[in-house]
Coordinates of C-alpha atoms in Angstrom, one line a residue:
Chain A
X1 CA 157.3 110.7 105.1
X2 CA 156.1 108.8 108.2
X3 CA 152.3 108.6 108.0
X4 CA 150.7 108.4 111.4
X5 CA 148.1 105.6 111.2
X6 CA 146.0 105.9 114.4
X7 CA 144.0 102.3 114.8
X8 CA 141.9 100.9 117.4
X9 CA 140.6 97.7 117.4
X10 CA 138.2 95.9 119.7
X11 CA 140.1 92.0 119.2
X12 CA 138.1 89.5 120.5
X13 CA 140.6 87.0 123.0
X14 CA 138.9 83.5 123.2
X15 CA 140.1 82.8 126.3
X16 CA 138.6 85.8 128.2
X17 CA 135.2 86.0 126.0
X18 CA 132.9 83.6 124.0
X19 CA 132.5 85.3 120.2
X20 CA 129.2 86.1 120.6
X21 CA 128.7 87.5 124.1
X22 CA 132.4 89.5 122.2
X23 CA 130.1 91.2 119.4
X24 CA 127.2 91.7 121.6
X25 CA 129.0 93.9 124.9
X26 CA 131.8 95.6 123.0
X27 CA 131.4 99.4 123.6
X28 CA 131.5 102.1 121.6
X29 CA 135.1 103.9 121.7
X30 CA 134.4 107.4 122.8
X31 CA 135.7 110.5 121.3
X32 CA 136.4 113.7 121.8
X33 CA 134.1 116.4 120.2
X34 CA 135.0 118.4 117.7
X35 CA 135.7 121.7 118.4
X36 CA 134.3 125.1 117.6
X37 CA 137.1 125.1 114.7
X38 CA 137.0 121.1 113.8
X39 CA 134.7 119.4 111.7
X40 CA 134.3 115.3 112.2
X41 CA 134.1 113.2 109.5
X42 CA 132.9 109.5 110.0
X43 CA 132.5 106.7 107.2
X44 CA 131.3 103.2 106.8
X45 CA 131.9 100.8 104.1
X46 CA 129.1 98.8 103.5
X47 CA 131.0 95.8 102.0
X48 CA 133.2 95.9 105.6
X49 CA 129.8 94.9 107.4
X50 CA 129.0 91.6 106.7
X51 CA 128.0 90.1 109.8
X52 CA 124.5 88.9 110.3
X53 CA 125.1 89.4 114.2
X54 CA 126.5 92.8 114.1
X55 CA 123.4 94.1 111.7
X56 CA 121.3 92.5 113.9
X57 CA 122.5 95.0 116.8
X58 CA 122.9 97.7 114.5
X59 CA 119.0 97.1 113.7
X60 CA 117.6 97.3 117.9
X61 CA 119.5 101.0 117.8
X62 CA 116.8 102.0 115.5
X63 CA 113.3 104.0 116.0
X64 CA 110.5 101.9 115.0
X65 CA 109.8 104.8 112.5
X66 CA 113.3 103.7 111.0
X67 CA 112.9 100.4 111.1
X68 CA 109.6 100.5 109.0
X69 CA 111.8 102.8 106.9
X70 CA 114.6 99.9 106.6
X71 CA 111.8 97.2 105.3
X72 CA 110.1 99.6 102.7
X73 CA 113.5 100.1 100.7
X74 CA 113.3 98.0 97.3
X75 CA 116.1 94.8 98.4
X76 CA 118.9 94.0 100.7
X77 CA 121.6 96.2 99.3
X78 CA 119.2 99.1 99.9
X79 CA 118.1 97.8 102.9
X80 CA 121.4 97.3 104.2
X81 CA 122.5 100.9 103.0
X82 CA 119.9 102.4 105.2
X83 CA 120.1 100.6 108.1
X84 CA 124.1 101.8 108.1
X85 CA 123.0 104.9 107.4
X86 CA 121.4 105.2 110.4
X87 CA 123.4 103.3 112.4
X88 CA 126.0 105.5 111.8
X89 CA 124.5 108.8 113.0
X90 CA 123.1 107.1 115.8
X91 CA 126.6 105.6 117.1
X92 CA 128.4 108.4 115.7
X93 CA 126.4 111.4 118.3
X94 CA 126.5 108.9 121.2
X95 CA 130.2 109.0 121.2
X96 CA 130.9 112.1 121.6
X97 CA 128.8 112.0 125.0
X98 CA 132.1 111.1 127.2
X99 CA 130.7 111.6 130.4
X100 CA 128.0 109.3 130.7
X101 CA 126.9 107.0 128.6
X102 CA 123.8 107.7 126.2
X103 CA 122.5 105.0 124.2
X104 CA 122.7 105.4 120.3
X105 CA 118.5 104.2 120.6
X106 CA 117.7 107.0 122.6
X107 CA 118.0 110.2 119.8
X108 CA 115.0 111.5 118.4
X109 CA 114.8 113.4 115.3
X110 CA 112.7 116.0 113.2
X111 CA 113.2 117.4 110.2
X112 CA 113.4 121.6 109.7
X113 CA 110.9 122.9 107.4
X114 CA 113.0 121.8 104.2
X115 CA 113.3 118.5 105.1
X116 CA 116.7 118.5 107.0
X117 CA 117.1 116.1 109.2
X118 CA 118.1 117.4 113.5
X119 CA 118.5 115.9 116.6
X120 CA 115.8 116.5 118.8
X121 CA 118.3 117.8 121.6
X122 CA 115.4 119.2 124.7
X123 CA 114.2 115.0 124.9
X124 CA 117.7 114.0 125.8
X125 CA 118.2 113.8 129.8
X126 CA 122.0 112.7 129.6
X127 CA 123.3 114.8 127.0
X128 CA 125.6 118.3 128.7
X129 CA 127.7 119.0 125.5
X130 CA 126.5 121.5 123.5
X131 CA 124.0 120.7 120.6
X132 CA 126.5 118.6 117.3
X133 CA 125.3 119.1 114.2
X134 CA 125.2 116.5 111.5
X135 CA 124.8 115.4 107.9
X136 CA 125.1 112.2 106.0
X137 CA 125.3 111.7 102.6
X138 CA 125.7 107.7 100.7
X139 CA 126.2 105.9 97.8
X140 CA 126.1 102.2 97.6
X141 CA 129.8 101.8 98.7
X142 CA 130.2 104.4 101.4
X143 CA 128.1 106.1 104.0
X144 CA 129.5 109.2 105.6
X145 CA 128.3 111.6 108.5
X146 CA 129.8 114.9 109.3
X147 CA 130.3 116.4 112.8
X148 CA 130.4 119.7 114.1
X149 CA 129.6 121.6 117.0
X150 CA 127.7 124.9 116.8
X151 CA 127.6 125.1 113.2
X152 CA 125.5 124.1 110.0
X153 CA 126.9 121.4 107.8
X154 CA 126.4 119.8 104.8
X155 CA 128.5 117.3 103.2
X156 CA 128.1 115.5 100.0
X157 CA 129.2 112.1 98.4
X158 CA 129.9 110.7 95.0
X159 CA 131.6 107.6 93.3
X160 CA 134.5 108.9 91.5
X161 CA 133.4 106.6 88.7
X162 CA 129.8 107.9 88.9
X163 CA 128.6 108.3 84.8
X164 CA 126.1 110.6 84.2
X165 CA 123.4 109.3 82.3
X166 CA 122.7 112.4 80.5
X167 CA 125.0 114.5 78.6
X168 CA 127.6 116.8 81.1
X169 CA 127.3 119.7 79.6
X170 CA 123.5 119.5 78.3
X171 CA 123.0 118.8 82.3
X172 CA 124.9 121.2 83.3
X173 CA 123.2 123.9 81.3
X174 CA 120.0 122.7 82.5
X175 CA 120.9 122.9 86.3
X176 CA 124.1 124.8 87.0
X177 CA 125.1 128.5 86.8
X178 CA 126.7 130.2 83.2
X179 CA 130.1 130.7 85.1
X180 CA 130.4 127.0 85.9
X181 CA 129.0 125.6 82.5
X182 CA 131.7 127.8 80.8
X183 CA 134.0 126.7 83.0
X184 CA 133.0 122.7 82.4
X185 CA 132.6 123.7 78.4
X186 CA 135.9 124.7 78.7
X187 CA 137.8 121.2 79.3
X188 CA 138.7 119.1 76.5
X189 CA 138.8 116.3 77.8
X190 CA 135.3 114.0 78.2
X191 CA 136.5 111.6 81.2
X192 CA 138.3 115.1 83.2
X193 CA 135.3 116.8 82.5
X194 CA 133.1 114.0 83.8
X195 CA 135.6 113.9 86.9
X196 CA 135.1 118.1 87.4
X197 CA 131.4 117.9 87.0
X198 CA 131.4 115.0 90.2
X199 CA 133.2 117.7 92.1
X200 CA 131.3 120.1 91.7
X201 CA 127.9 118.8 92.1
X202 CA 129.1 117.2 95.2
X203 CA 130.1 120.6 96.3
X204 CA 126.6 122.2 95.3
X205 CA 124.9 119.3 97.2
X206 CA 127.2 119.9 100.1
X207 CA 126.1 124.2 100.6
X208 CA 122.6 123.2 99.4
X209 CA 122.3 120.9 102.5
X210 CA 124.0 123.1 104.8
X211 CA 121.9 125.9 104.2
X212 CA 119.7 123.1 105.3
X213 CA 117.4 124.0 102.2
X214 CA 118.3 121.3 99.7
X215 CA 118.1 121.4 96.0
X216 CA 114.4 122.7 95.8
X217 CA 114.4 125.0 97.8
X218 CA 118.0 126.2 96.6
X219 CA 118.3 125.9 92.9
X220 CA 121.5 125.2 91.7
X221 CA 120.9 127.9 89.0
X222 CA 121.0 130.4 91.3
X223 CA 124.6 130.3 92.7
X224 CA 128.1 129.8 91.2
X225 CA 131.0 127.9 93.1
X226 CA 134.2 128.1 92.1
X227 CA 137.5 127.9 92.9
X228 CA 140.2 131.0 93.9
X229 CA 143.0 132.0 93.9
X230 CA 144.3 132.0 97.3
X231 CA 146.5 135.0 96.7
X232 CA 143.6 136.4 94.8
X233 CA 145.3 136.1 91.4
X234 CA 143.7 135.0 88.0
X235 CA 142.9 131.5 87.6
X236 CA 144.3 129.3 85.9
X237 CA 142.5 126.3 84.7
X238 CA 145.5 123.9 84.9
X239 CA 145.3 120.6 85.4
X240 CA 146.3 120.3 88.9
X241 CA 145.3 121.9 91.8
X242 CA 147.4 122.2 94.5
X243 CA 145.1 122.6 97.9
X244 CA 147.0 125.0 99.3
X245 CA 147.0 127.3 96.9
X246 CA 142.9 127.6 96.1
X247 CA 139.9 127.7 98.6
X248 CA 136.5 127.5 97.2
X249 CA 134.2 130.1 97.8
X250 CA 129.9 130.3 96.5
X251 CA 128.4 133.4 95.1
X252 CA 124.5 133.7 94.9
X253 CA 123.6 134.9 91.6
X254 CA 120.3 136.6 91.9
X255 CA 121.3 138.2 95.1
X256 CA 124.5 139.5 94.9
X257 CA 124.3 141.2 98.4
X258 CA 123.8 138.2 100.0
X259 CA 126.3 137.4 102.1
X260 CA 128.2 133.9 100.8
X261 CA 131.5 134.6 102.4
X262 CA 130.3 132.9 105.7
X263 CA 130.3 128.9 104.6
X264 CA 133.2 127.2 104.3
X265 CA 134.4 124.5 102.1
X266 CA 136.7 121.2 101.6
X267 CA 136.6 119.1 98.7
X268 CA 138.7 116.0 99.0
X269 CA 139.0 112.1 98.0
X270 CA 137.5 109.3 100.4
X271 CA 138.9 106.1 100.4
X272 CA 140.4 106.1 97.1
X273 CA 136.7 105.8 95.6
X274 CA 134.5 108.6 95.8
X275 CA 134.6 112.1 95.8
X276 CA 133.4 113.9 99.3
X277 CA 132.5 117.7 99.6
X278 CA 132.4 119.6 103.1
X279 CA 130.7 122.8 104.0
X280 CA 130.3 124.5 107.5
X281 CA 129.2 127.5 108.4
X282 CA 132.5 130.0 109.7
X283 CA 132.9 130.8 113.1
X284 CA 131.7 134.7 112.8
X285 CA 134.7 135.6 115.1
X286 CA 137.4 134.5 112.6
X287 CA 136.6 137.8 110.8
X288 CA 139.5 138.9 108.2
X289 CA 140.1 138.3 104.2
X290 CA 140.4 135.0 103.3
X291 CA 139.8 131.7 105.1
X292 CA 141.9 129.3 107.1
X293 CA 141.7 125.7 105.7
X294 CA 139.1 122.7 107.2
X295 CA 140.2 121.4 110.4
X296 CA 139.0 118.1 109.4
X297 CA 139.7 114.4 111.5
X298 CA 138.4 111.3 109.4
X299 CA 137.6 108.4 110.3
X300 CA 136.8 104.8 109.3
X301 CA 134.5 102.8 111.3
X302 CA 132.6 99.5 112.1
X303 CA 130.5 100.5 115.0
X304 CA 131.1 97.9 117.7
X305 CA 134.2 96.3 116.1
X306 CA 136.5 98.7 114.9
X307 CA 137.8 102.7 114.1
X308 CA 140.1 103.8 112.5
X309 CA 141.2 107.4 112.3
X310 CA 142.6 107.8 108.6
X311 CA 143.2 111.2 108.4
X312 CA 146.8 111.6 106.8
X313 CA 146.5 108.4 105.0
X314 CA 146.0 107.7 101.7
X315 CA 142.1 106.9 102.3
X316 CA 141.5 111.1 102.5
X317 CA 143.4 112.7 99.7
X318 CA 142.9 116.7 99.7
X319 CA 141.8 118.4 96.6
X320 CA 141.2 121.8 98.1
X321 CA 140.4 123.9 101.0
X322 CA 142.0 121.8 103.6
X323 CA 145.1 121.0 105.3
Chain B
X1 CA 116.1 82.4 114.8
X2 CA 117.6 83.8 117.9
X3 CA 116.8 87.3 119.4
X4 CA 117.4 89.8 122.2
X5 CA 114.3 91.2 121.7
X6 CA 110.9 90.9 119.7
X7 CA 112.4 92.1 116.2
X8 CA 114.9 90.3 114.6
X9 CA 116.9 91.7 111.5
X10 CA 119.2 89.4 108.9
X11 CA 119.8 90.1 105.3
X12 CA 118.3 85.9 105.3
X13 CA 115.1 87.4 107.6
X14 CA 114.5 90.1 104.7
X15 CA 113.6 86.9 102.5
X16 CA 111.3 85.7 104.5
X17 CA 109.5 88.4 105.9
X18 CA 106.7 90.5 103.8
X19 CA 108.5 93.5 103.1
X20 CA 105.5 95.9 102.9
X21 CA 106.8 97.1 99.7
X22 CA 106.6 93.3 98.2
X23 CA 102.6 93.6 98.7
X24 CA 100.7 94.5 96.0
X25 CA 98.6 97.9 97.0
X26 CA 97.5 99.4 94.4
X27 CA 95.1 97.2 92.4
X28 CA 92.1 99.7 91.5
X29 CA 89.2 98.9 89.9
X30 CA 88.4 100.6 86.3
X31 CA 86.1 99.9 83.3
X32 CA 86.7 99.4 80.0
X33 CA 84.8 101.4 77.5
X34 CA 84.4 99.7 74.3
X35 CA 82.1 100.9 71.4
X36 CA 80.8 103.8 73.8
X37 CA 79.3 101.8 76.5
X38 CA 80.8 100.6 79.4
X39 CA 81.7 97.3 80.9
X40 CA 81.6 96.3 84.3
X41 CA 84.2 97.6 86.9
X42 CA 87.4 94.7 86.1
X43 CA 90.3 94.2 88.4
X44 CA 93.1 94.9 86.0
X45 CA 96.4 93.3 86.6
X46 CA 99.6 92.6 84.3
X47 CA 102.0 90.1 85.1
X48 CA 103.9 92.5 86.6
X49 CA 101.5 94.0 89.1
X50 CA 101.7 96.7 87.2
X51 CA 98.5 98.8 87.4
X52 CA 97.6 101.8 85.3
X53 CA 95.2 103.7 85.4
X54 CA 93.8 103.8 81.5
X55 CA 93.7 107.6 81.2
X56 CA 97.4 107.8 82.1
X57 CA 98.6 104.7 81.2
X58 CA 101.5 106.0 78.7
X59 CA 102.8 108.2 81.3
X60 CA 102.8 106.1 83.7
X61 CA 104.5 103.2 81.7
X62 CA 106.9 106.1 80.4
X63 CA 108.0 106.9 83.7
X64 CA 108.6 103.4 84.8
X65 CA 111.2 102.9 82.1
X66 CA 112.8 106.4 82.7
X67 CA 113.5 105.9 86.2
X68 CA 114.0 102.1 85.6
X69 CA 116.8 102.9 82.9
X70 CA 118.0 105.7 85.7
X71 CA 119.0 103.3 88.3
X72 CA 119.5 100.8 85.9
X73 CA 117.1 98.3 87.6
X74 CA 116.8 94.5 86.1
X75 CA 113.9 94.6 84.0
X76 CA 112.2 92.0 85.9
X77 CA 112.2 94.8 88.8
X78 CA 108.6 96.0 90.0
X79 CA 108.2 99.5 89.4
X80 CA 104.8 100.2 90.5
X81 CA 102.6 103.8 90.2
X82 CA 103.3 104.0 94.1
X83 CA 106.8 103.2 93.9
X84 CA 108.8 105.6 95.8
X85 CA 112.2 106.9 94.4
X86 CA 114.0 106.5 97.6
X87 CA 113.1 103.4 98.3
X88 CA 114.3 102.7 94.7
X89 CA 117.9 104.1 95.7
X90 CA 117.8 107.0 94.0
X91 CA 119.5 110.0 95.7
X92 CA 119.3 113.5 94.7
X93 CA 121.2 113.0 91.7
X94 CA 119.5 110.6 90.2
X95 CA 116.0 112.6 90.7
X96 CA 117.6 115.5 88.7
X97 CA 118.4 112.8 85.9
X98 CA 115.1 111.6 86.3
X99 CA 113.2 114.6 86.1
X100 CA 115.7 115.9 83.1
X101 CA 114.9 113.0 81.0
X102 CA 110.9 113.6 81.8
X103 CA 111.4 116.8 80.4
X104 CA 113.0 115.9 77.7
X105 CA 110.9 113.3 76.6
X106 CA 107.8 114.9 77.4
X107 CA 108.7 118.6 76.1
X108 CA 108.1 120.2 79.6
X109 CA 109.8 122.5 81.9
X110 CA 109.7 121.7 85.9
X111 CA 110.5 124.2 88.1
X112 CA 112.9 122.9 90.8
X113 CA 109.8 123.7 93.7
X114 CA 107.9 121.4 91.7
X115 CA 111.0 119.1 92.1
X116 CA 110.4 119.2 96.0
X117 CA 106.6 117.4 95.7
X118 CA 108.0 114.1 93.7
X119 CA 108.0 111.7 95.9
X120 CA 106.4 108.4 93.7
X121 CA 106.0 107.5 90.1
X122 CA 102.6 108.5 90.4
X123 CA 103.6 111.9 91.4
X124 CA 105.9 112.4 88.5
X125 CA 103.1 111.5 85.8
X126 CA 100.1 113.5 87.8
X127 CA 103.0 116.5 87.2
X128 CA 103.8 115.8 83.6
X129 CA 99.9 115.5 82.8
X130 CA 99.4 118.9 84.7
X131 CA 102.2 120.4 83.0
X132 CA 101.3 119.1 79.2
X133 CA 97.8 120.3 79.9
X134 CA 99.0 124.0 81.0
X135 CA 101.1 123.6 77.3
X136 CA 98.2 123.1 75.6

């Protein structure tokens, strides 16, 4: 099967440019925005980004605020890490912007009463798109930020090698809900167990932070997610999961009237390392039993040097609840 | 070295520049009772600019080793009272380990809202104290 491998890449020609002048006016490649239906999915590798130069620019996008933010984290990997943390959301927004060009310096954000991190969208002069929302998650290897327009999202991610320190199960009955510790207790296994609990916390993190509420303010005890049946049979805790034929879905425990059926889910694998866990709030109009799977682009990027849209590679790898 | 504008950032710069969280804030000043009486105020300092305050210094030191052991930081690595987790790189997950092994060493139980208010090392012994006090 052909896989279509969509890559653009800024290359530097000597003869037109001196490298440095090269680094220092490349643009950012605009893109389209997602829409109502899509969700964007934008990653980093840190150990791509190795160019003093390049972290240099990266380091003027930021607020002063960030910067101070950059210089209080304990050492250069951390540093680094949050510098392309916020590089990334920065760059990321100010693409989308195809019309005219708004600087990645000139976002301002707040935080919703939880903590939750927004774009401060009524300072912006150049922006005409509707409001995106965003959410990035990292570990010390990748830093990803997911896109939508007009709806919440939370995304979450993990190493795939990520040991717990503590006992899985002992943890597990500590934080998660009695369905999903009887469903962890119930694998054999220590190192497939380790890999299910990964997905699933990912994919707790991922609603907690959509709700915009995060794990305080949304205990983990106090809703189950699990994955169904897509033709509403029993399930059947093989080994393999075919994406197609599950979607995940949350229920809140202490509330059972609440209504859960409105977020939507994708669980995949992200460049053959880590785990990465999607949720958006449904378009209300969908209506009907059942949900479609995540409309979901991903893409690799250096901003300033290079993207590359690996969707239908193997750097995304579906687990469940997308195409 | 060379710059567009006023601030210049390099992993190399990093080095050189005082890093706020490189200073040492949080020498206090406390006295040392011996044999009832007490001494006059003495900066206390260990080697590792380590300062606790005497009253808490167990917890304190417990906590440093629980969330040094977490993140699995070199034990040259200074963790002080004021030593925020984030900065440490600890993301959510690692709190919950965190505050797990707290409890578990300490015999408390912390309500996730409680969670929420961690921000420091301090934070996280001022809670245990609070919460071994309501035990007892």
């Amino acid at each position: 099967m052909l896989l279509l491998r969509l890559r653009v890449k800024f290359m530097m020609s000597i003869g037109c440019f001196q490298r440095n002048l090269c680094a220092a006016s490349s643009p950012l490649v605009p893109v389209r925005p997602p829409s109502p239906m899509e969700t964007h999915l934008w990653y980093i590798l840190p150990d791509e980004v190795k160019s003093s130069k390049l972290l240099n620019r990266y380091f003027e996008l930021l607020s002063p605020c960030e910067k101070e933010k950059v210089f209080r984290m304990h050492g250069d990997q951390l540093q680094q890490r949050t510098l392309l943390a916020r590089t990334l959301v920065r760059t990321t927004i100010a693409r989308y912007q195809t019309n005219s060009h708004v600087h990645p310096r000139s976002f301002k954000f707040k935080k919703n009463i939880y903590g939750k991190p927004e774009v401060e969208w009524q300072d912006l002069e150049d922006w005409h798109l509707p409001p995106l929302h965003f959410n990035l998650s990292h570990t010390s290897s990748l830093i990803a930020c997911g896109v939508t327009v007009n709806s919440p999202i939370g995304i979450d991610v993990e190493e795939k090698q990520r040991k717990l320190r503590n006992n899985v199960l002992r943890f597990a009955r500590r934080y998660f809900s009695p369905y999903e510790v009887e469903l962890l207790a119930a694998i054999s296994d220590p190192e497939y167990q380790r890999q299910e609990f990964i997905k699933l916390w990912t994919l707790k993190e991922a609603y907690v932070k959509a709700l915009g509420r995060g794990f305080s303010a949304a205990p983990f005890k106090t809703f189950t997610i699990r994955f169904r049946a897509a033709m509403e049979r029993a399930i059947h805790l093989s080994g393999h999961r075919d994406s197609e034929a599950f979607d995940i879905v949350v229920d809140s425990i202490d509330d059972p009237e609440n209504l859960t059926n409105n977020w939507q889910f994708a669980l995949l694998e992200l460049a053959s390392s880590h785990y990465a866990a999607i949720c958006v709030e449904k378009d209300g109009t969908t209506g009907g039993k059942g949900t479609l799977p995540m409309k979901l682009t991903v893409r690799r990027t250096i901003p300033y040097l290079e993207d590359e849209c690996v969707s239908g590679t193997a750097a995304v790898v579906a687990i469940s609840g997308m195409t | 070295m060379a710059s567009v504008t006023g601030t210049s950032f390099s992993m190399t710069s990093f080095k050189a520049s005082l890093a706020p969280s490189s200073k040492v804030s949080n020498l206090k000043s406390v006295s040392l009772p011996i044999n009832g009486k007490s001494f006059a105020p003495l900066r206390l300092q260990t080697s590792r600019f380590r300062v606790c305050c005497l009253a808490k210094g167990d917890t304190l030191d417990k906590v440093c080793a629980i969330v040094k052991k977490q993140l699995a930081l070199p034990d040259d690595t200074t963790v002080s009272a004021d030593s925020k987790f984030s900065a440490l790189g600890a993301d959510s997950l690692d709190t919950v380990e965190i505050v797990m092994g707290l409890e578990e060493h300490f015999g408390i139980s912390v309500e996730e809202e409680t969670a929420q208010s961690i921000a420091t090392v301090q934070d996280a012994a001022d809670m245990i104290e609070k919460l071994i006090q309501k035990k007892n």
